[in-house]
Coordinates of N, CA and C in Angstrom, one line a residue:
X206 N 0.8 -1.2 0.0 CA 0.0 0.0 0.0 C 0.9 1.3 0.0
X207 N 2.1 1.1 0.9 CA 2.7 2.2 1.0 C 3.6 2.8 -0.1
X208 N 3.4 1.4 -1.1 CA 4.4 1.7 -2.5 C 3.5 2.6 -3.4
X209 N 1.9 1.8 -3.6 CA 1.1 2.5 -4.6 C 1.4 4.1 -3.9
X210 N 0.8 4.5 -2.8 CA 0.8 5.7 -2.4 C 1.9 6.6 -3.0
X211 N 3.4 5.8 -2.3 CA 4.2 6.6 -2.5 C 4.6 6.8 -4.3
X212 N 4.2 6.4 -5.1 CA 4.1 6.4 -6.6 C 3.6 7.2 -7.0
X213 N 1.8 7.4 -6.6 CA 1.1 8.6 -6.9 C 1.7 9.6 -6.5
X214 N 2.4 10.0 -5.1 CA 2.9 11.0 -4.3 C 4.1 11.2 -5.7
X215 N 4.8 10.2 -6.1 CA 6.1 10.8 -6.9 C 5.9 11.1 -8.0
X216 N 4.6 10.7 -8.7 CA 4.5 11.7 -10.4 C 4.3 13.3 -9.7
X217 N 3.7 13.1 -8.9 CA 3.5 15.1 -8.5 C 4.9 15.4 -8.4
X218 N 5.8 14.5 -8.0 CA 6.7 15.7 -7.4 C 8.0 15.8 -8.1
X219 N 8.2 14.3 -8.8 CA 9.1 14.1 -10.0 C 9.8 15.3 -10.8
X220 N 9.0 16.1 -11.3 CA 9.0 17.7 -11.7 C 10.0 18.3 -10.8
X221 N 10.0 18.3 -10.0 CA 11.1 19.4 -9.2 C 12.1 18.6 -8.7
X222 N 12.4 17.1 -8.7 CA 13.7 16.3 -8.9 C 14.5 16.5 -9.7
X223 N 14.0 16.9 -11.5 CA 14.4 17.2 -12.4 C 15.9 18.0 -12.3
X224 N 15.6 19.2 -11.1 CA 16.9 19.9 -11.2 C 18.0 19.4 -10.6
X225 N 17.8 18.1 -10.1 CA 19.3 17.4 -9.6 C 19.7 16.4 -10.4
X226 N 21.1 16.7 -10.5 CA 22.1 16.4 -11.9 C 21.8 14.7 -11.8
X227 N 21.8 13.9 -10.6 CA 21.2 12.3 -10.2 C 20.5 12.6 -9.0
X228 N 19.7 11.5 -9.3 CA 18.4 11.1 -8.5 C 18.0 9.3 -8.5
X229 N 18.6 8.8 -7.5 CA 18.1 7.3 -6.9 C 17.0 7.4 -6.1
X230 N 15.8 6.5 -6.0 CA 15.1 6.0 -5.0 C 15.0 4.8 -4.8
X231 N 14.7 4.6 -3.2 CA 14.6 3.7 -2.8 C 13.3 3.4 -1.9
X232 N 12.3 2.8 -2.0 CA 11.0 2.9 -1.4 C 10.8 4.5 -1.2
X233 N 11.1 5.0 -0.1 CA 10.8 6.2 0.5 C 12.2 7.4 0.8
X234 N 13.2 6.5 0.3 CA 14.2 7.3 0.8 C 15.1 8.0 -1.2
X235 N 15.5 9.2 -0.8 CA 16.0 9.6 -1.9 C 17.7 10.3 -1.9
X236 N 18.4 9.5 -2.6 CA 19.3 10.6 -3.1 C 19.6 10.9 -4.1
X237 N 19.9 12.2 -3.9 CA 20.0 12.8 -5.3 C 21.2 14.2 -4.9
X238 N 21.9 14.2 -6.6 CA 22.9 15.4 -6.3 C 22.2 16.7 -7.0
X239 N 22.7 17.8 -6.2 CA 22.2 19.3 -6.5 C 23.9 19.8 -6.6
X240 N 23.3 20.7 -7.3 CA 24.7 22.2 -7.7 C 23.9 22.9 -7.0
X241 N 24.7 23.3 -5.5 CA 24.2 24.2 -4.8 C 24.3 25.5 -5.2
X242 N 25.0 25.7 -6.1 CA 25.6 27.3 -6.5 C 24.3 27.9 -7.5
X243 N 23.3 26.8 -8.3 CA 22.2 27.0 -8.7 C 20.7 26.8 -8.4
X244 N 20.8 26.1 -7.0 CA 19.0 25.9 -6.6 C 20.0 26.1 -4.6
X245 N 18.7 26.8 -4.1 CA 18.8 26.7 -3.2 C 18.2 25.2 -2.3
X246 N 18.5 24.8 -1.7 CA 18.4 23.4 -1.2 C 17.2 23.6 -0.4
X247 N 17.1 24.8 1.1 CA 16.2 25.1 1.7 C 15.2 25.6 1.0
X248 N 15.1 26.0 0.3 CA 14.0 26.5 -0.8 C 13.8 25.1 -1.4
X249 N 13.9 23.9 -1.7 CA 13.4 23.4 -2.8 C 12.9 22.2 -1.8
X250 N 13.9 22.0 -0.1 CA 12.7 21.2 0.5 C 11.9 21.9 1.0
X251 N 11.9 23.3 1.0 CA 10.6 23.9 1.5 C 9.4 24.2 0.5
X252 N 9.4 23.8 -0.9 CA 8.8 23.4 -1.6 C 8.0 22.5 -1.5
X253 N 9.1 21.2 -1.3 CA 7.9 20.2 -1.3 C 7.4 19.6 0.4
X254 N 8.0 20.3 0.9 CA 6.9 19.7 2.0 C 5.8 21.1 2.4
X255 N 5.5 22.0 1.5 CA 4.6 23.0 1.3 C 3.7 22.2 0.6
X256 N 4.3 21.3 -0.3 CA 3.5 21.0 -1.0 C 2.5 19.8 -1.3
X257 N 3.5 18.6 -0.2 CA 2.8 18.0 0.7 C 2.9 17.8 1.9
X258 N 1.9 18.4 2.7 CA 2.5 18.7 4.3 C 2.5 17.4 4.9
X259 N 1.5 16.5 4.4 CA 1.6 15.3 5.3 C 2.7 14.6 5.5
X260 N 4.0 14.8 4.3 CA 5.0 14.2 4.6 C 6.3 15.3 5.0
X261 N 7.1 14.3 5.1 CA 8.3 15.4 6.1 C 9.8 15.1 5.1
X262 N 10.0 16.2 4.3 CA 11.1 16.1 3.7 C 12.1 17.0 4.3
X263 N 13.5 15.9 4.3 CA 14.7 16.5 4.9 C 15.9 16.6 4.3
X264 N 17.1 16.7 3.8 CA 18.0 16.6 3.9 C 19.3 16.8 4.6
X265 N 20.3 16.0 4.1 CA 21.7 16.2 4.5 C 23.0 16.8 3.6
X266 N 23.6 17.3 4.3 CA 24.6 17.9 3.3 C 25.9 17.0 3.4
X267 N 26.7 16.6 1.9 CA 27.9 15.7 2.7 C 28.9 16.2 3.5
X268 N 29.6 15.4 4.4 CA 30.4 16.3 5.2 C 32.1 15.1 5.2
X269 N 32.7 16.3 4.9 CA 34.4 15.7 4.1 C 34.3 14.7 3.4
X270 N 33.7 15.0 2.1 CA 33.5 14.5 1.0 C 32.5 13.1 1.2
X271 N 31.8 13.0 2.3 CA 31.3 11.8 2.5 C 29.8 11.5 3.0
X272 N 28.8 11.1 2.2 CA 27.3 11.2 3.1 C 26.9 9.4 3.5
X273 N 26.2 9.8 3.9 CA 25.4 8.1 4.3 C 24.0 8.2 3.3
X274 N 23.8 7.0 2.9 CA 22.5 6.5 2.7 C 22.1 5.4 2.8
X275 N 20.9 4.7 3.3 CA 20.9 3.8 3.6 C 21.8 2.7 4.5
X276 N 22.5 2.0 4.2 CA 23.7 1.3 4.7 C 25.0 1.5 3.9
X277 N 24.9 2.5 3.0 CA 26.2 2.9 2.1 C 26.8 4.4 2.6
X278 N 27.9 4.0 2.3 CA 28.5 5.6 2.9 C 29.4 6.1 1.3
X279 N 28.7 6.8 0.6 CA 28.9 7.6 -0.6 C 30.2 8.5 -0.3
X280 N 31.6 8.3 -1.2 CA 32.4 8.5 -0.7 C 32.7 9.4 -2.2
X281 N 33.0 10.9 -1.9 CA 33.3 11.7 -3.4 C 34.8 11.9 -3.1
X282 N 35.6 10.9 -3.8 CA 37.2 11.2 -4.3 C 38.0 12.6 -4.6
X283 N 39.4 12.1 -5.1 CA 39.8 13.3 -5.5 C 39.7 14.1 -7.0
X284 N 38.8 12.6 -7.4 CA 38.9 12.7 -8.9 C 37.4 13.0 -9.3
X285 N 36.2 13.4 -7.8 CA 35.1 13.8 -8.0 C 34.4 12.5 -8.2
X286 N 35.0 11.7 -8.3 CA 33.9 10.0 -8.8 C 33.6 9.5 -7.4
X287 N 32.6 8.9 -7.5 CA 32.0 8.4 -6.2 C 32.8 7.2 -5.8
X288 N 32.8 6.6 -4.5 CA 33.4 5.4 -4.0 C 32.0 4.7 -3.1
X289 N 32.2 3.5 -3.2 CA 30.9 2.8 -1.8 C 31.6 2.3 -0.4
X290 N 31.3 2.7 0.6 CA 32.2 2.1 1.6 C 30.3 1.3 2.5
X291 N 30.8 0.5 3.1 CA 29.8 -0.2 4.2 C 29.6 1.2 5.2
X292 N 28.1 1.6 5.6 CA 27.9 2.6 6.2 C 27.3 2.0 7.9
X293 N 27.8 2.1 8.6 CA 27.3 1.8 10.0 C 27.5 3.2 10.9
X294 N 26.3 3.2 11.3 CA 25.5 4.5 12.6 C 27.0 4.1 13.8
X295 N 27.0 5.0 14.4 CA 27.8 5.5 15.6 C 27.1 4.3 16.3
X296 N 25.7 4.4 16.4 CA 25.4 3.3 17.8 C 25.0 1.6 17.3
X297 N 26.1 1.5 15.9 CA 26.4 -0.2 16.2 C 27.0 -0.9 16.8
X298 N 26.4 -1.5 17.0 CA 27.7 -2.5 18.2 C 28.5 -3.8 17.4
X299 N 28.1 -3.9 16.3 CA 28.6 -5.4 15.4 C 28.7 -6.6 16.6
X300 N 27.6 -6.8 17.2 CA 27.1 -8.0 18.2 C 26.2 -8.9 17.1
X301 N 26.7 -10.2 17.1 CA 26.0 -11.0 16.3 C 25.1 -11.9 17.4
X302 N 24.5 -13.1 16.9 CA 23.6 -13.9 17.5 C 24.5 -15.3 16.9
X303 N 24.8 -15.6 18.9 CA 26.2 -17.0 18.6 C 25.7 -17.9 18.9
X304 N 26.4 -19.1 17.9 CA 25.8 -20.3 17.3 C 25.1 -20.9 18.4
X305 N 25.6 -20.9 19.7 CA 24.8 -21.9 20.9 C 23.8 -21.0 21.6
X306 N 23.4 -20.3 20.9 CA 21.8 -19.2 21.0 C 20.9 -19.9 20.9
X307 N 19.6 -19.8 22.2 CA 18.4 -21.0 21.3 C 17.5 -19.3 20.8
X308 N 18.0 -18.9 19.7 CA 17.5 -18.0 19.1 C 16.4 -18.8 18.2
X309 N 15.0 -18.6 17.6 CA 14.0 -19.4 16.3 C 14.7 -19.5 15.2
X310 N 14.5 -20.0 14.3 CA 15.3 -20.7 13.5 C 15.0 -19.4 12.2
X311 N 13.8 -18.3 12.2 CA 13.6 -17.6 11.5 C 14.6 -16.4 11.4
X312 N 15.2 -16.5 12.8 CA 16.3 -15.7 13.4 C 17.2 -16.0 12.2
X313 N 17.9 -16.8 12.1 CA 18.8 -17.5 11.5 C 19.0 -17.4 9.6
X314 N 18.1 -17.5 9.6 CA 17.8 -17.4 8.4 C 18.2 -16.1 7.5
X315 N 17.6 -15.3 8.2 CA 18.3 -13.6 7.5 C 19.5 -13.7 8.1
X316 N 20.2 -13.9 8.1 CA 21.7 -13.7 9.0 C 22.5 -14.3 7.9
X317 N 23.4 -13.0 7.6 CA 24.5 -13.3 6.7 C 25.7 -13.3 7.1
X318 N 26.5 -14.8 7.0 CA 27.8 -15.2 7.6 C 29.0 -15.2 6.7

């Protein structure tokens, strides 16, 4: 349900994506690059969450050449080309679930070794 929604939601707004040079999505989450020197950023998420209030658009700026998205950490070189590094939040612990766990067996299953 939340896909159809968010579909209808993205032909409206598709139009003002336009002015970033790339644009990925991912269910609900978006990156995309701007030339700050030609669209103001605060002006264009204050665009669209004027324009749909029910949702809450945010962004981030990169910081020393480097942003997060999702679980990737978007790495801009010296040669301007992107890199992908594994992205992990400050508050992971890399604690796994050990073998003599009586964890469900569903547990198990998504767990990549």
């Amino acid at each position: 349900m939340v896909n159809i929604f968010n579909n209808m939601r993205e032909r409206q707004w598709s139009p003002l994506l336009y002015a970033s040079e790339v644009c990925y999505k991912y269910v609900d989450d978006i990156f995309a690059v701007f030339d700050t020197k030609a669209i103001s950023l605060d002006r264009f998420v204050g665009k669209l969450n004027n324009r749909f209030p029910t949702i809450k658009f945010t962004y981030k700026m990169e910081h020393n050449e480097q942003l997060p998205f999702l679980d990737v950490l978007v790495i801009r070189n010296s040669e301007n080309k992107l890199e992908f590094d594994v992205y992990r939040k400050e508050t992971a612990t890399l604690r796994h679930i050990l073998n003599d766990s009586h964890h469900p067996f569903q547990h198990w299953q998504v767990l990549i070794f």
